[in-house]
């Protein structure tokens, strides 16, 4: 692996991808593959992505990118997390939207959060829009809408965030006035006291 940078300039892309695949598979077989070696394994297999085919291989690489993205996010390495989570989204197959919808929506929500963390709001919005279009159950839309609220707030679009929040609460039977006044505050206080 240490001589790999020098070899890059002398190898064809497919030969280089085969080397990355071999290194990634060898590293994956070590005990550190899920621990400290997760990033190295994922990086090598990402570099070999053209050679990874079939639903099982694609799903495995998607799961590695998701795990690496989460670990990078938890370490506040937002750029790295974003790259891994972007790769995870790219590895979602069309059939996954039917067979593993909850998982696909979770991946999109985490990738949208990551895009927001690095300031890529258009990508965040696009990920959320795609996921919200496919989501039907309240347990799916709740997470996605929370990310959307966070994104709107991060962009300083507080009025839109409040409007969205009020609309979401109204869907659940809780009504709040758009412009609460003294009368609303007194009525709310009275409900709390009695």
mmCIF file of C-alpha atoms in Angstrom:
data_model
loop_
_atom_site.group_PDB
_atom_site.id
_atom_site.type_symbol
_atom_site.label_atom_id
_atom_site.label_comp_id
_atom_site.label_asym_id
_atom_site.label_seq_id
_atom_site.Cartn_x
_atom_site.Cartn_y
_atom_site.Cartn_z
ATOM 1 C CA UNK A 1 0.000 0.000 0.000
ATOM 2 C CA UNK A 2 2.861 2.401 0.715
ATOM 3 C CA UNK A 3 4.097 2.230 -2.876
ATOM 4 C CA UNK A 4 0.622 2.790 -4.321
ATOM 5 C CA UNK A 5 0.974 6.555 -4.919
ATOM 6 C CA UNK A 6 4.020 5.992 -7.145
ATOM 7 C CA UNK A 7 2.279 3.188 -9.016
ATOM 8 C CA UNK A 8 -0.781 5.291 -9.843
ATOM 9 C CA UNK A 9 0.932 7.153 -12.630
ATOM 10 C CA UNK A 10 2.070 3.902 -14.265
ATOM 11 C CA UNK A 11 -1.140 1.883 -14.082
ATOM 12 C CA UNK A 12 -4.285 1.798 -16.151
ATOM 13 C CA UNK A 13 -7.417 2.814 -14.183
ATOM 14 C CA UNK A 14 -8.833 -0.731 -14.247
ATOM 15 C CA UNK A 15 -5.572 -2.238 -12.953
ATOM 16 C CA UNK A 16 -5.476 0.368 -10.195
ATOM 17 C CA UNK A 17 -9.090 -0.409 -9.285
ATOM 18 C CA UNK A 18 -8.200 -4.127 -9.049
ATOM 19 C CA UNK A 19 -5.352 -3.284 -6.664
ATOM 20 C CA UNK A 20 -7.686 -1.166 -4.529
ATOM 21 C CA UNK A 21 -10.227 -3.999 -4.512
ATOM 22 C CA UNK A 22 -7.612 -6.522 -3.396
ATOM 23 C CA UNK A 23 -6.293 -4.214 -0.647
ATOM 24 C CA UNK A 24 -9.825 -3.383 0.486
ATOM 25 C CA UNK A 25 -10.805 -7.058 0.688
ATOM 26 C CA UNK A 26 -7.605 -7.936 2.572
ATOM 27 C CA UNK A 27 -8.163 -5.113 5.052
ATOM 28 C CA UNK A 28 -11.810 -6.073 5.378
ATOM 29 C CA UNK A 29 -10.767 -9.501 6.655
ATOM 30 C CA UNK A 30 -8.822 -7.990 9.570
ATOM 31 C CA UNK A 31 -10.269 -7.425 13.053
ATOM 32 C CA UNK A 32 -9.769 -3.656 12.671
ATOM 33 C CA UNK A 33 -12.056 -3.472 9.613
ATOM 34 C CA UNK A 34 -15.071 -2.307 11.618
ATOM 35 C CA UNK A 35 -13.005 -0.250 14.053
ATOM 36 C CA UNK A 36 -10.066 1.985 13.271
ATOM 37 C CA UNK A 37 -9.624 0.506 9.798
ATOM 38 C CA UNK A 38 -13.153 1.308 8.600
ATOM 39 C CA UNK A 39 -12.103 4.420 6.686
ATOM 40 C CA UNK A 40 -9.207 2.668 4.929
ATOM 41 C CA UNK A 41 -11.369 -0.284 3.927
ATOM 42 C CA UNK A 42 -14.122 2.000 2.651
ATOM 43 C CA UNK A 43 -11.702 4.261 0.757
ATOM 44 C CA UNK A 44 -10.094 1.323 -1.045
ATOM 45 C CA UNK A 45 -13.415 -0.274 -1.936
ATOM 46 C CA UNK A 46 -14.781 3.083 -3.112
ATOM 47 C CA UNK A 47 -11.755 3.364 -5.400
ATOM 48 C CA UNK A 48 -12.644 -0.102 -6.732
ATOM 49 C CA UNK A 49 -16.324 0.725 -7.164
ATOM 50 C CA UNK A 50 -16.439 0.022 -10.921
ATOM 51 C CA UNK A 51 -15.445 -3.562 -10.156
ATOM 52 C CA UNK A 52 -18.032 -4.095 -7.428
ATOM 53 C CA UNK A 53 -21.199 -5.407 -8.941
ATOM 54 C CA UNK A 54 -24.325 -7.224 -7.990
ATOM 55 C CA UNK A 55 -26.867 -6.198 -5.382
ATOM 56 C CA UNK A 56 -24.970 -7.782 -2.487
ATOM 57 C CA UNK A 57 -21.683 -6.062 -3.302
ATOM 58 C CA UNK A 58 -23.389 -2.728 -3.848
ATOM 59 C CA UNK A 59 -25.362 -3.031 -0.593
ATOM 60 C CA UNK A 60 -22.206 -3.976 1.318
ATOM 61 C CA UNK A 61 -20.334 -0.946 -0.049
ATOM 62 C CA UNK A 62 -23.328 1.300 0.697
ATOM 63 C CA UNK A 63 -23.396 0.035 4.294
ATOM 64 C CA UNK A 64 -19.644 0.615 4.672
ATOM 65 C CA UNK A 65 -20.040 4.193 3.411
ATOM 66 C CA UNK A 66 -22.966 4.734 5.760
ATOM 67 C CA UNK A 67 -20.962 3.433 8.741
ATOM 68 C CA UNK A 68 -17.918 5.521 7.775
ATOM 69 C CA UNK A 69 -20.117 8.591 7.287
ATOM 70 C CA UNK A 70 -21.657 8.170 10.716
ATOM 71 C CA UNK A 71 -18.284 7.688 12.353
ATOM 72 C CA UNK A 72 -16.865 10.761 10.596
ATOM 73 C CA UNK A 73 -19.943 12.804 11.561
ATOM 74 C CA UNK A 74 -19.623 11.725 15.191
ATOM 75 C CA UNK A 75 -15.999 12.917 15.098
ATOM 76 C CA UNK A 76 -17.146 16.273 13.637
ATOM 77 C CA UNK A 77 -15.288 15.535 10.388
ATOM 78 C CA UNK A 78 -18.123 17.012 8.329
ATOM 79 C CA UNK A 79 -16.408 17.055 4.920
ATOM 80 C CA UNK A 80 -15.414 13.386 5.223
ATOM 81 C CA UNK A 81 -18.862 12.454 6.534
ATOM 82 C CA UNK A 82 -20.440 14.231 3.591
ATOM 83 C CA UNK A 83 -18.272 12.351 1.072
ATOM 84 C CA UNK A 84 -19.107 8.961 2.592
ATOM 85 C CA UNK A 85 -22.821 9.699 2.917
ATOM 86 C CA UNK A 86 -22.942 11.032 -0.633
ATOM 87 C CA UNK A 87 -21.400 7.739 -1.784
ATOM 88 C CA UNK A 88 -23.995 5.813 0.246
ATOM 89 C CA UNK A 89 -26.812 7.694 -1.518
ATOM 90 C CA UNK A 90 -25.212 7.050 -4.905
ATOM 91 C CA UNK A 91 -25.203 3.325 -4.104
ATOM 92 C CA UNK A 92 -28.952 3.179 -3.432
ATOM 93 C CA UNK A 93 -30.500 1.090 -6.198
ATOM 94 C CA UNK A 94 -33.945 1.827 -7.617
ATOM 95 C CA UNK A 95 -35.211 -1.518 -6.296
ATOM 96 C CA UNK A 96 -34.219 -0.416 -2.765
ATOM 97 C CA UNK A 97 -36.927 2.251 -2.866
ATOM 98 C CA UNK A 98 -39.469 -0.595 -2.801
ATOM 99 C CA UNK A 99 -37.679 -3.323 -0.861
ATOM 100 C CA UNK A 100 -35.918 -1.243 1.828
ATOM 101 C CA UNK A 101 -37.750 2.090 1.901
ATOM 102 C CA UNK A 102 -37.165 2.874 5.591
ATOM 103 C CA UNK A 103 -33.428 2.301 5.214
ATOM 104 C CA UNK A 104 -33.227 4.378 2.031
ATOM 105 C CA UNK A 105 -35.097 7.250 3.677
ATOM 106 C CA UNK A 106 -32.765 7.111 6.692
ATOM 107 C CA UNK A 107 -29.736 7.250 4.358
ATOM 108 C CA UNK A 108 -31.222 10.263 2.564
ATOM 109 C CA UNK A 109 -31.991 11.993 5.873
ATOM 110 C CA UNK A 110 -28.429 11.494 7.130
ATOM 111 C CA UNK A 111 -26.963 12.614 3.803
ATOM 112 C CA UNK A 112 -29.202 15.706 3.857
ATOM 113 C CA UNK A 113 -28.039 16.533 7.400
ATOM 114 C CA UNK A 114 -24.471 16.155 6.233
ATOM 115 C CA UNK A 115 -25.030 18.364 3.186
ATOM 116 C CA UNK A 116 -26.504 20.983 5.509
ATOM 117 C CA UNK A 117 -23.505 20.711 7.845
ATOM 118 C CA UNK A 118 -21.136 21.566 4.975
ATOM 119 C CA UNK A 119 -23.408 24.326 3.670
ATOM 120 C CA UNK A 120 -24.614 22.523 0.532
ATOM 121 C CA UNK A 121 -28.247 23.541 0.989
ATOM 122 C CA UNK A 122 -29.394 22.880 -2.594
ATOM 123 C CA UNK A 123 -28.239 19.243 -2.307
ATOM 124 C CA UNK A 124 -29.820 18.999 1.141
ATOM 125 C CA UNK A 125 -33.134 20.231 -0.286
ATOM 126 C CA UNK A 126 -32.929 17.860 -3.274
ATOM 127 C CA UNK A 127 -32.249 14.844 -1.030
ATOM 128 C CA UNK A 128 -35.139 15.748 1.250
ATOM 129 C CA UNK A 129 -37.503 16.397 -1.644
ATOM 130 C CA UNK A 130 -36.724 12.995 -3.211
ATOM 131 C CA UNK A 131 -37.170 11.231 0.124
ATOM 132 C CA UNK A 132 -40.344 13.090 1.124
ATOM 133 C CA UNK A 133 -41.895 12.256 -2.252
ATOM 134 C CA UNK A 134 -41.380 8.553 -1.505
ATOM 135 C CA UNK A 135 -42.285 8.642 2.196
ATOM 136 C CA UNK A 136 -45.829 7.892 3.180
ATOM 137 C CA UNK A 137 -45.825 6.769 6.802
ATOM 138 C CA UNK A 138 -45.614 9.393 9.575
ATOM 139 C CA UNK A 139 -42.577 7.674 11.112
ATOM 140 C CA UNK A 140 -40.728 8.323 7.856
ATOM 141 C CA UNK A 141 -41.831 11.904 7.297
ATOM 142 C CA UNK A 142 -41.136 12.958 10.898
ATOM 143 C CA UNK A 143 -37.364 12.437 10.592
ATOM 144 C CA UNK A 144 -37.198 14.013 7.145
ATOM 145 C CA UNK A 145 -39.201 17.055 8.212
ATOM 146 C CA UNK A 146 -37.025 17.502 11.310
ATOM 147 C CA UNK A 147 -33.984 17.648 9.015
ATOM 148 C CA UNK A 148 -35.833 20.101 6.776
ATOM 149 C CA UNK A 149 -36.649 22.325 9.768
ATOM 150 C CA UNK A 150 -32.994 22.243 10.858
ATOM 151 C CA UNK A 151 -31.863 23.102 7.326
ATOM 152 C CA UNK A 152 -34.260 26.054 7.042
ATOM 153 C CA UNK A 153 -33.076 27.358 10.417
ATOM 154 C CA UNK A 154 -29.407 26.927 9.479
ATOM 155 C CA UNK A 155 -30.048 28.980 6.353
ATOM 156 C CA UNK A 156 -31.662 31.738 8.385
ATOM 157 C CA UNK A 157 -35.057 31.020 6.821
ATOM 158 C CA UNK A 158 -36.795 31.133 10.182
ATOM 159 C CA UNK A 159 -40.196 32.251 8.940
ATOM 160 C CA UNK A 160 -40.322 29.281 6.542
ATOM 161 C CA UNK A 161 -39.229 26.981 9.367
ATOM 162 C CA UNK A 162 -42.007 28.298 11.601
ATOM 163 C CA UNK A 163 -44.574 27.952 8.811
ATOM 164 C CA UNK A 164 -43.471 24.365 8.176
ATOM 165 C CA UNK A 165 -43.531 23.584 11.892
ATOM 166 C CA UNK A 166 -47.051 24.986 12.260
ATOM 167 C CA UNK A 167 -48.232 22.996 9.217
ATOM 168 C CA UNK A 168 -46.718 19.786 10.587
ATOM 169 C CA UNK A 169 -48.324 20.352 13.999
ATOM 170 C CA UNK A 170 -51.675 21.099 12.319
ATOM 171 C CA UNK A 171 -51.452 17.715 10.550
ATOM 172 C CA UNK A 172 -51.265 16.171 14.007
ATOM 173 C CA UNK A 173 -54.247 18.121 15.300
ATOM 174 C CA UNK A 174 -52.359 20.950 17.046
ATOM 175 C CA UNK A 175 -53.288 24.403 15.805
ATOM 176 C CA UNK A 176 -51.184 27.476 16.482
ATOM 177 C CA UNK A 177 -51.959 30.970 15.235
ATOM 178 C CA UNK A 178 -49.685 32.522 12.656
ATOM 179 C CA UNK A 179 -49.580 35.743 14.679
ATOM 180 C CA UNK A 180 -50.235 34.963 18.335
ATOM 181 C CA UNK A 181 -51.349 37.880 20.434
ATOM 182 C CA UNK A 182 -51.990 38.577 24.095
ATOM 183 C CA UNK A 183 -55.336 36.760 23.962
ATOM 184 C CA UNK A 184 -53.611 33.568 22.705
ATOM 185 C CA UNK A 185 -50.954 33.773 25.408
ATOM 186 C CA UNK A 186 -53.559 34.224 28.166
ATOM 187 C CA UNK A 187 -55.642 31.317 26.849
ATOM 188 C CA UNK A 188 -52.563 29.069 26.725
ATOM 189 C CA UNK A 189 -51.580 30.113 30.249
ATOM 190 C CA UNK A 190 -55.092 29.378 31.501
ATOM 191 C CA UNK A 191 -54.977 25.884 29.960
ATOM 192 C CA UNK A 192 -51.676 25.213 31.732
ATOM 193 C CA UNK A 193 -52.951 26.353 35.118
ATOM 194 C CA UNK A 194 -56.242 24.469 35.088
#
